[in-house]
Coordinates of C-alpha atoms and ligand atoms in Angstrom, one line a residue:
X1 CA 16.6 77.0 92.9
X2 CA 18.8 79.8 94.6
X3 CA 22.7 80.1 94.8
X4 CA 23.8 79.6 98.5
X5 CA 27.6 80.5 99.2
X6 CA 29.7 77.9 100.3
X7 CA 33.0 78.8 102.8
X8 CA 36.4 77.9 100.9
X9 CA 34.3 76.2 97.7
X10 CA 32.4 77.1 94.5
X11 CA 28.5 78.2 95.2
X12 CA 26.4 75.3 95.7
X13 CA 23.1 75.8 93.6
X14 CA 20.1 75.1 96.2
X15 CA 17.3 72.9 95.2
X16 CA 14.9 72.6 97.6
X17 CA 12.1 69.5 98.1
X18 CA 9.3 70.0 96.3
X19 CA 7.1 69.0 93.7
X20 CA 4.4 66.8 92.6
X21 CA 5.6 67.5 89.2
X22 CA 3.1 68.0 86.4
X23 CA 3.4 69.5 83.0
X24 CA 5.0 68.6 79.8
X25 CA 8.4 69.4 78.1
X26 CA 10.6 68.3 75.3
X27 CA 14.0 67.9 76.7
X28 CA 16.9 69.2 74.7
X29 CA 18.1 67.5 71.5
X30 CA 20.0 63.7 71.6
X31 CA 23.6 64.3 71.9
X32 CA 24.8 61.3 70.4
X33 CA 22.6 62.0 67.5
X34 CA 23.9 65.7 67.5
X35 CA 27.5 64.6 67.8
X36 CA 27.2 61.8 64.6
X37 CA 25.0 64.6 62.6
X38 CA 28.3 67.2 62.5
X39 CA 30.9 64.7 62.3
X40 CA 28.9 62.3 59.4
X41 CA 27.6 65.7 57.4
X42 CA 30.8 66.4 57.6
X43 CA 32.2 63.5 56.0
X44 CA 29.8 63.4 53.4
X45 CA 29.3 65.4 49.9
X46 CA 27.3 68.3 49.7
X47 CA 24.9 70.0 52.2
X48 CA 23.0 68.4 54.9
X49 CA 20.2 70.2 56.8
X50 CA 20.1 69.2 60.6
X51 CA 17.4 70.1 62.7
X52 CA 16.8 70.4 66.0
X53 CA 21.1 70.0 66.6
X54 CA 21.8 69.7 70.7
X55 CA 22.8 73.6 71.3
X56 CA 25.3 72.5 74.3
X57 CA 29.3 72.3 75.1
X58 CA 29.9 68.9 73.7
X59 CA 28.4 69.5 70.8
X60 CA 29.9 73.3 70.2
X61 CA 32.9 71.3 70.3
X62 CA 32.6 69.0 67.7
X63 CA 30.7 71.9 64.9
X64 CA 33.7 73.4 65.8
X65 CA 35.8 71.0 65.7
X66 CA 34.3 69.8 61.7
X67 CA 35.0 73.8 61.4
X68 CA 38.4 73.4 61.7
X69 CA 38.4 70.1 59.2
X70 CA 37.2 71.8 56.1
X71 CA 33.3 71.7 56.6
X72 CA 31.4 74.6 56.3
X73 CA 28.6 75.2 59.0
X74 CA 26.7 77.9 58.9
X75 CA 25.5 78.9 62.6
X76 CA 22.3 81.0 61.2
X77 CA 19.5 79.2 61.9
X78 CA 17.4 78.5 59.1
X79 CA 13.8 80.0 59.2
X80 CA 14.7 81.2 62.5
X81 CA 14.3 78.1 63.9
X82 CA 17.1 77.2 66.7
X83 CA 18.8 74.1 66.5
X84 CA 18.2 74.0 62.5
X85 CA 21.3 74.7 60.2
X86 CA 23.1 73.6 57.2
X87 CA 26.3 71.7 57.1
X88 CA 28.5 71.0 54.1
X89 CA 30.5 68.5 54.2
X90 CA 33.5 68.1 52.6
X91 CA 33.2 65.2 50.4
X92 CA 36.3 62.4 49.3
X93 CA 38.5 65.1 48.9
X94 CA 38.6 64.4 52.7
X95 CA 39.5 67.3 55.9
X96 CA 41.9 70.0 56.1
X97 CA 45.1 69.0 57.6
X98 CA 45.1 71.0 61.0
X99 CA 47.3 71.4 64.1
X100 CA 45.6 71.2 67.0
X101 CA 41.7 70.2 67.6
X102 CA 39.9 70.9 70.9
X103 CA 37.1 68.7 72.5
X104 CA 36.6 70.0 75.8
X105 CA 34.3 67.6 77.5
X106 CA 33.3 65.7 74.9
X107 CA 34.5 61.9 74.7
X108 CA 32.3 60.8 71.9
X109 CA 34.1 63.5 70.0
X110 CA 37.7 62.3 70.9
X111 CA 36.6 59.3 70.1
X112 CA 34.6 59.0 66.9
X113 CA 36.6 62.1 65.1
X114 CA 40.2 60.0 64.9
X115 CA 38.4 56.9 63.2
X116 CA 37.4 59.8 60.2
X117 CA 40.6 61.7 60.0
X118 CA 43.3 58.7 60.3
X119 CA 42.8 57.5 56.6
X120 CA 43.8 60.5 55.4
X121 CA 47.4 60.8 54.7
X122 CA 49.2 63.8 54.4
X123 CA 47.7 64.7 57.4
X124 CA 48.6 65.7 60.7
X125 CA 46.8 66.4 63.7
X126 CA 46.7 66.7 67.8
X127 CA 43.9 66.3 70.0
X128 CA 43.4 67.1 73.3
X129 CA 40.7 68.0 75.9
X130 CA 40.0 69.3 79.1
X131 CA 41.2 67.7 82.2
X132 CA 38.3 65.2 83.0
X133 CA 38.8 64.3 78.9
X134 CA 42.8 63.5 80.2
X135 CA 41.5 60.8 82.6
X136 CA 39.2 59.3 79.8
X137 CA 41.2 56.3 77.9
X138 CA 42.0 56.1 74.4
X139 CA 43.3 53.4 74.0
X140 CA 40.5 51.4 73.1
X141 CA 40.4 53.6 69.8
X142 CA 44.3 53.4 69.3
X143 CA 44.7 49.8 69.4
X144 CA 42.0 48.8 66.8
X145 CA 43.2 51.8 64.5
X146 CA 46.8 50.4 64.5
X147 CA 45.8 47.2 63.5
X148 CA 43.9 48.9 60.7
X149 CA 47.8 50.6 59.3
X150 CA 46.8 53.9 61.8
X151 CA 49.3 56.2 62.9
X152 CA 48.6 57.1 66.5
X153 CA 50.4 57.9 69.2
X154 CA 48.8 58.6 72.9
X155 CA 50.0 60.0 75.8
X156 CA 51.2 57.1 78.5
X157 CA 50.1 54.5 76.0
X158 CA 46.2 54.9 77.1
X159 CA 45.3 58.7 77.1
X160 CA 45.1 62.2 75.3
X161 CA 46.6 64.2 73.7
X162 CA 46.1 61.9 71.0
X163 CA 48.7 62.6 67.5
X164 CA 47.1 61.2 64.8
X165 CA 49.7 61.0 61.0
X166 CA 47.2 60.3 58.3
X167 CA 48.1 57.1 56.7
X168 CA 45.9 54.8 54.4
X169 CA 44.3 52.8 56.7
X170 CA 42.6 48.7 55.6
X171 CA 39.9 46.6 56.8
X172 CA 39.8 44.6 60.4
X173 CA 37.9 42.8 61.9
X174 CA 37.8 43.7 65.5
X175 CA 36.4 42.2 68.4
X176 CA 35.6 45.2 71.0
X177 CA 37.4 44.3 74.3
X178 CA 34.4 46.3 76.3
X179 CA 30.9 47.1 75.1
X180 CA 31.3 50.8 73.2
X181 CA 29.4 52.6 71.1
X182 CA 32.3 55.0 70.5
X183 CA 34.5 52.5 69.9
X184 CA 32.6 50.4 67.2
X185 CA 31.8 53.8 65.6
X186 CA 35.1 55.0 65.2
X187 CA 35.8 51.9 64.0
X188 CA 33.1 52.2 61.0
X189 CA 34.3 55.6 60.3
X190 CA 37.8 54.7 59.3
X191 CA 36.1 51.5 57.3
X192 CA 35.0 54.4 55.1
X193 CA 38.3 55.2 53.5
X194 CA 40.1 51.5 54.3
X195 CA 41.2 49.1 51.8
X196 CA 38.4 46.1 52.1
X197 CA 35.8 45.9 54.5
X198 CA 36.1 46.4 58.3
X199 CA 34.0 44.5 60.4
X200 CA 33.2 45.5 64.0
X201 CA 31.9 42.6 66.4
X202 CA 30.1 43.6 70.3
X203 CA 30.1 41.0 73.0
X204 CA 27.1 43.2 73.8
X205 CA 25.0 45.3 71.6
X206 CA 25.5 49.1 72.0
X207 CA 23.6 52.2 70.6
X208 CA 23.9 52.0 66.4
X209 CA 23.0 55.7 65.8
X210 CA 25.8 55.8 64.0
X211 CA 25.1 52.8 62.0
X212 CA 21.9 54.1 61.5
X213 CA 22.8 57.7 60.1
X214 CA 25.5 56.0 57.8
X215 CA 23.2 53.5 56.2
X216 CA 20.6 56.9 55.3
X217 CA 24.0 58.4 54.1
X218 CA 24.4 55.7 51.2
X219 CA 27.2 53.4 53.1
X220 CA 27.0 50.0 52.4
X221 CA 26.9 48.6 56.1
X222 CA 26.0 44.8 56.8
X223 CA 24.6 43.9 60.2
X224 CA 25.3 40.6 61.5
X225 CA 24.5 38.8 64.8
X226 CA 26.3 41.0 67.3
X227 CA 28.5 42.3 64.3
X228 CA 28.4 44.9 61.6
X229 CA 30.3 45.3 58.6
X230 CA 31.1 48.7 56.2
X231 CA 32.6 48.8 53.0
X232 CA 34.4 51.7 51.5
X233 CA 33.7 53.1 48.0
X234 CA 30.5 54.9 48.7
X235 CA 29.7 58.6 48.0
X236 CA 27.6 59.8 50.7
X237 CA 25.3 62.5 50.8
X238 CA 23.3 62.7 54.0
X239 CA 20.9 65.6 53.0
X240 CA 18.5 65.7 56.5
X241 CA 19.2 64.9 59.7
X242 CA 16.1 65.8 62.8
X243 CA 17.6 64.7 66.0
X244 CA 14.9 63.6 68.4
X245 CA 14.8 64.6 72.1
X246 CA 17.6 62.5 74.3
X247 CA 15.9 60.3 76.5
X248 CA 19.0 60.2 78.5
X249 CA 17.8 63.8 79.1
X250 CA 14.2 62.8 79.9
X251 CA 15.7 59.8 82.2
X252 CA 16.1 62.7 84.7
X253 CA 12.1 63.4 84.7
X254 CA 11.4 59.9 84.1
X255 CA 12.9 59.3 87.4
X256 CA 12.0 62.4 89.5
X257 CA 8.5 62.0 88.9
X258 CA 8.1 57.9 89.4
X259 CA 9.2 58.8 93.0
X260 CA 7.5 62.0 93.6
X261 CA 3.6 61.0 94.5
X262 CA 1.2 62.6 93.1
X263 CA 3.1 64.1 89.8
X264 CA 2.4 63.0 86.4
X265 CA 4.8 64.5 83.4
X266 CA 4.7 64.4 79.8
X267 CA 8.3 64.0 77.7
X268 CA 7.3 65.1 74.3
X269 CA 9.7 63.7 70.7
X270 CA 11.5 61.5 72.5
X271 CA 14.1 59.3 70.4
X272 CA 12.8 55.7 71.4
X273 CA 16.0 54.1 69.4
X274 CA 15.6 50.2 70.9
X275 CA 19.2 50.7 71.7
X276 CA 19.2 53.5 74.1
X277 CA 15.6 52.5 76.5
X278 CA 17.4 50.2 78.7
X279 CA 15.9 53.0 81.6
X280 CA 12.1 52.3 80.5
X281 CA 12.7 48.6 81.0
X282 CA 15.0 48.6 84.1
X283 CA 12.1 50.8 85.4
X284 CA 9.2 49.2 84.1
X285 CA 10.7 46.3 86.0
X286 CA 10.9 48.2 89.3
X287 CA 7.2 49.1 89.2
X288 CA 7.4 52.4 87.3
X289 CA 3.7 53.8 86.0
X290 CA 4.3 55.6 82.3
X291 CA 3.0 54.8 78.9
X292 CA 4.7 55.5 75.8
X293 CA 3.0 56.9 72.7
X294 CA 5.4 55.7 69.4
X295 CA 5.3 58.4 66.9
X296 CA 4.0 56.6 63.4
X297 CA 7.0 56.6 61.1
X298 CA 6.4 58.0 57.5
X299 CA 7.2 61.0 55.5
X300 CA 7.8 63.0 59.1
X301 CA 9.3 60.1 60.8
X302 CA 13.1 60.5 61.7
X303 CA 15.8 58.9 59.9
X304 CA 15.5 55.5 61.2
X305 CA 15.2 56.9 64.7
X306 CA 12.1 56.5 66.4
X307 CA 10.4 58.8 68.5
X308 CA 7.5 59.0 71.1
X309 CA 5.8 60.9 73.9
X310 CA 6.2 59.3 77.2
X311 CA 3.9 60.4 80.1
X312 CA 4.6 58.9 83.2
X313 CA 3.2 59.2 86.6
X314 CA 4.5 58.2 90.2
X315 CA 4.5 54.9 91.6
X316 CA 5.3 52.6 94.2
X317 CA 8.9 51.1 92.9
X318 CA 10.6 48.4 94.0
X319 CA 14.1 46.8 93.8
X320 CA 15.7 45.1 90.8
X321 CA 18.7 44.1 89.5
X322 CA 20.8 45.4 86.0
X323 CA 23.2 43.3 84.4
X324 CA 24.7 41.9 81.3
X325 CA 23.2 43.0 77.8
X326 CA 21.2 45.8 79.7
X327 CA 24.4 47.6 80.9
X328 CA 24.7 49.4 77.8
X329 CA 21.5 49.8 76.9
X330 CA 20.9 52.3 80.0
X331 CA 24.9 52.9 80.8
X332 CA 24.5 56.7 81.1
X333 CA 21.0 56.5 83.0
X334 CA 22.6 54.2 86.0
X335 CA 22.9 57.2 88.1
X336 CA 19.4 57.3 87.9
X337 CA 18.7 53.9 88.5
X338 CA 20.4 54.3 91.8
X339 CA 18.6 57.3 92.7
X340 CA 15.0 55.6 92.4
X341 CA 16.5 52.7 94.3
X342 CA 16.6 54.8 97.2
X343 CA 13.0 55.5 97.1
X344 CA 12.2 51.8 96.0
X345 CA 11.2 49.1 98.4
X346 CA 14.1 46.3 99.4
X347 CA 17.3 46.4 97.4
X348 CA 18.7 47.3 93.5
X349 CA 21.5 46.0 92.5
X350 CA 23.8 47.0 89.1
X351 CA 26.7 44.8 88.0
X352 CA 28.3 44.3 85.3
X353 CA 29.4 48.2 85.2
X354 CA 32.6 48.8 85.6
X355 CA 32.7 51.4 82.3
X356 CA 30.8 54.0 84.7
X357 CA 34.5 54.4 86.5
X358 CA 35.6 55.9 82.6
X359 CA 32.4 58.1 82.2
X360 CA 33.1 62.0 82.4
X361 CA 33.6 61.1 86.5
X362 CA 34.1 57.4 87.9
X363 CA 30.6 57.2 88.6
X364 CA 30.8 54.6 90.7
X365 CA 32.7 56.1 93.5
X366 CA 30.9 59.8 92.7
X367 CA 27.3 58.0 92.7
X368 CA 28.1 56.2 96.0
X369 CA 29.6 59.2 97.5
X370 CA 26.8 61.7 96.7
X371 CA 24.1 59.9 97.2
X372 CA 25.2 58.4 100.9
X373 CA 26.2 62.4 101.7
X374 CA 22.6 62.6 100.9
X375 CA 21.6 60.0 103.4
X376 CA 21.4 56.9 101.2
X377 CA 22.1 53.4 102.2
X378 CA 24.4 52.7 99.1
X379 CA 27.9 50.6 98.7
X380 CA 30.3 50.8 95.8
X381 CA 31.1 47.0 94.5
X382 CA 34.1 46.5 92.2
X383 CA 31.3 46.7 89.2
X384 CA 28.2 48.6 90.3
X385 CA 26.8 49.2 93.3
X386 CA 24.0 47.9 96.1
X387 CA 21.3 50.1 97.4
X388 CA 18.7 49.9 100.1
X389 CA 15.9 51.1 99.4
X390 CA 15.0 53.5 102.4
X391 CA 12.0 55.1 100.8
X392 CA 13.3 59.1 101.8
X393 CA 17.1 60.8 101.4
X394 CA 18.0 63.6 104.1
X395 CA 19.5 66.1 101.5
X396 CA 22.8 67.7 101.8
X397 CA 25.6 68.6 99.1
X398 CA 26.7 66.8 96.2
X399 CA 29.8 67.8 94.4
X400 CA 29.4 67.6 90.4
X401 CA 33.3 66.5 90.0
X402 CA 32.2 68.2 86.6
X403 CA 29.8 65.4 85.3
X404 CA 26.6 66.9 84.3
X405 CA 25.0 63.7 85.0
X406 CA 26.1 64.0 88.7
X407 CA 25.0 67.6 88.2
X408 CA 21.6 66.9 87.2
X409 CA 21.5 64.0 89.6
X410 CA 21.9 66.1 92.6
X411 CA 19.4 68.7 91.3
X412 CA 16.8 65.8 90.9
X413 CA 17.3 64.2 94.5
X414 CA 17.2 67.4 96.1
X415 CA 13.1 68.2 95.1
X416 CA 13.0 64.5 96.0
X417 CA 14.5 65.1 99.7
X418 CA 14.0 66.3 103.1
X419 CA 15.7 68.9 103.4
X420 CA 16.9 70.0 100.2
X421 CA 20.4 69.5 98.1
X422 CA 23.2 72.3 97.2
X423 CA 24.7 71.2 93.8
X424 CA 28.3 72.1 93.9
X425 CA 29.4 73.3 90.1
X426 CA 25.5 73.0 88.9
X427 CA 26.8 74.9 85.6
X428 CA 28.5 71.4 84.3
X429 CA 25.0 70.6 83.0
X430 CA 25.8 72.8 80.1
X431 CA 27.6 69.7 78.7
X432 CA 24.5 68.5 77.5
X433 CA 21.4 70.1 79.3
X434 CA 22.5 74.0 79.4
X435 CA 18.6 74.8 81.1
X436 CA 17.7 71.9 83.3
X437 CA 17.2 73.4 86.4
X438 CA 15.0 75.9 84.5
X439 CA 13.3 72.8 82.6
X440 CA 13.3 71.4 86.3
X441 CA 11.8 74.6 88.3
X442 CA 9.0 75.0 85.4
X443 CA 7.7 71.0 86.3
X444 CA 7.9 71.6 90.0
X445 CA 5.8 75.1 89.8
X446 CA 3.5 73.8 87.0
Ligands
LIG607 C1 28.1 57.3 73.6 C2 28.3 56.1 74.0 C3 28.5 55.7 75.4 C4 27.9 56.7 76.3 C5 28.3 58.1 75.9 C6 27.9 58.5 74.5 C7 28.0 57.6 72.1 O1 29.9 55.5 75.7 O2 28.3 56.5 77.7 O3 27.7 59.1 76.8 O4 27.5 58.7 71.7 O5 28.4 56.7 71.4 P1 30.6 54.2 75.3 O6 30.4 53.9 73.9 O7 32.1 54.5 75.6 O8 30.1 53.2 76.3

């Protein structure tokens, strides 16, 4: 990894072809996880430990942001371990009224925090973001809040700032327009204060970490076939919360190494939640060698979130095609999937995906356009994308747009290349990855 200067740009970060990875790691903490651990301890009564909390952008923003609302987090770690703090939440008597709340990056926080914060009246507050955060639409959160009594205006009817008047919110029951996670969740949060119960139901199942985290907190949540309910009334108390490693972190190695020959990497305490390891099966199916070690549950298992180590090994992949209920089971690893397309024999195809053109960048275009820069034989369809498998990429540049997933994408495919790749605004990893390419160089030297 070196910095190379760039006429007229930002420096491109060089990462050079290389490898066969070996060695093992524990990528950084989940950031969902992280993101619903500060917002739930929050919302509930009395202390909650968290361990192992993402340490990254997003999720400064939202332990700030929780700051701001009343909760009290104390940034010393505990027993000197990083990542390992207490939050106290702020209990029925519900947050502070505050101006203005900042997420940066973070979409999961602009869109989970409103579903807490809108059932309290008396309250008043504005949100608003960076300028990738601007793009990101809110609608989807506005609509479904309205129906529930919400007070919400948005900025062009679909996107931040978002002004949110605290009002006394009752029960829906809402059938999501798209597949979201943050959507359903913010959804469930305002069900925690609404008169009745709210009922959420997914044309396709999405990741229920927050389901998961409320129903340890003491909520009363009912799920259905492709539905779930919460009633209000509940005190919470959350007490513990150990966040796993994200394996939309360890997607990046997962992938780097299946099509790197001769590497063989280990990916230690790796949150295996059935809802987020759409990647292992999209690349089991292409031919991908890895086992995966489930972590027995029991007095250290975490929260109703499993874990395991995953060692994998490269391989000789092949083509596939994603669709339908797998789209948001591996939306955030796509990327990927398109990268190991390019060293898989014959042709990939993802449909079904047209949420990656609302991600932190429309990563359809962004996808398509670094990775043909890089040589690939790649086209953008209206919902996904086609790739030829051509067993090699050239190298090149890839611009970030500011996605750390395009960031960490290019790092990836450059070590994979021919002749290398200079990542253009590398330092957006720090949204959820701050030390990847050191996490990166270690595998490659190891
Ligand atoms: C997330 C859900 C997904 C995902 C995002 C994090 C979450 O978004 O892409 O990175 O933490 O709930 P959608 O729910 O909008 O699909």
């Amino acid at each position: 990894m070196s910095q190379e200067p760039k006429t007229g740009a930002a420096p491109a970060t060089r990462f050079e072809p290389g490898g066969p990875l070996s060695g093992a790691i524990e990528p950084p903490a989940d950031k969902s996880i992280s993101h619903r651990a500060a917002i739930i301890g929050a919302i509930a009564e009395g202390p909650t430990t968290v361990s192992n909390f993402l340490d990254s952008d997003d999720t400064r923003s939202t332990l700030s942001a929780v700051a701001n609302l009343g909760a009290m987090v104390n940034p010393e770690p505990l027993n000197g371990m990083p990542g390992q703090f207490v939050i106290d939440g702020v209990g029925p008597g519900g947050p502070r009224s505050l101006g203005r709340i900042d997420v940066g990056n973070a979409g999961t926080l602009m869109r989970l925090l409103p579903g807490w914060i809108a059932g309290y009246e008396g309250g008043l507050w504005r949100m608003n973001g960076d300028a990738s955060i601007r793009r990101r639409p809110v609608d989807r959160i506005a609509d479904p809040l309205r129906l529930m009594g919400a007070e919400i205006e948005v900025s062009d009817e679909r996107f931040p700032p978002i002004r949110i008047d605290g009002r006394q919110l009752h029960g829906i029951e809402y059938e999501l327009p798209v597949a979201s996670a943050q959507v359903k969740s913010c959804l469930l949060l305002a069900g925690l204060r609404a008169e009745g119960p709210t009922t959420v139901v997914e044309p396709l199942a999405t990741r229920d970490h927050t389901e998961v985290m409320l129903e340890a907190a003491g909520a009363r949540i009912e799920r259905g076939q492709g539905s779930v309910t919460v009633w209000p009334g509940k005190e919470l108390r959350l007490d513990a919360v150990n966040v796993p490693a994200d394996i939309s972190s360890a997607a990046f190695f997962l992938v780097v190494a299946s099509i790197i020959p001769g590497s063989q990497v280990v990916l230690e305490n790796i949150g295996l939640n059935p809802t987020r390891t759409g990647i292992l099966t999209i690349l089991e199916r292409m031919g991908a060698d890895f086992d995966v070690e489930p972590r027995d549950s029991g007095p250290d298992g975490v929260d109703g979130e499993p874990t395991g180590r995953i060692t994998v090994r490269s391989a000789d992949l092949h083509g596939t095609r994603v669709g339908g209920e797998e789209i948001p089971l591996a939306i955030d690893e796509l990327p990927l999937v398109a990268l190991a397309a390019c060293f898989a024999g014959g042709e990939t195809v993802i449909a079904d995906a047209e949420e990656l053109k609302r991600k932190e960048s429309d990563r359809i275009t962004v996808v398509v356009d670094a990775l043909s820069g890089l040589g690939a034989q790649i086209k953008a369809t209206s919902d996904g994308m086609v790739i030829s498998g051509t067993g090699s990429l050239r190298g090149g540049t890839v611009h970030s747009h500011g996605d750390h997933r395009i960031a960490m994408l290019g790092a990836v495919a450059g070590i994979a290349s021919q002749e290398g790749v200079g990542v253009v605004d590398m330092e957006a990893a720090s949204v959820s990855y701050p030390d990847f390419a050191g996490d990166l160089e270690k595998l490659v030297r190891t």
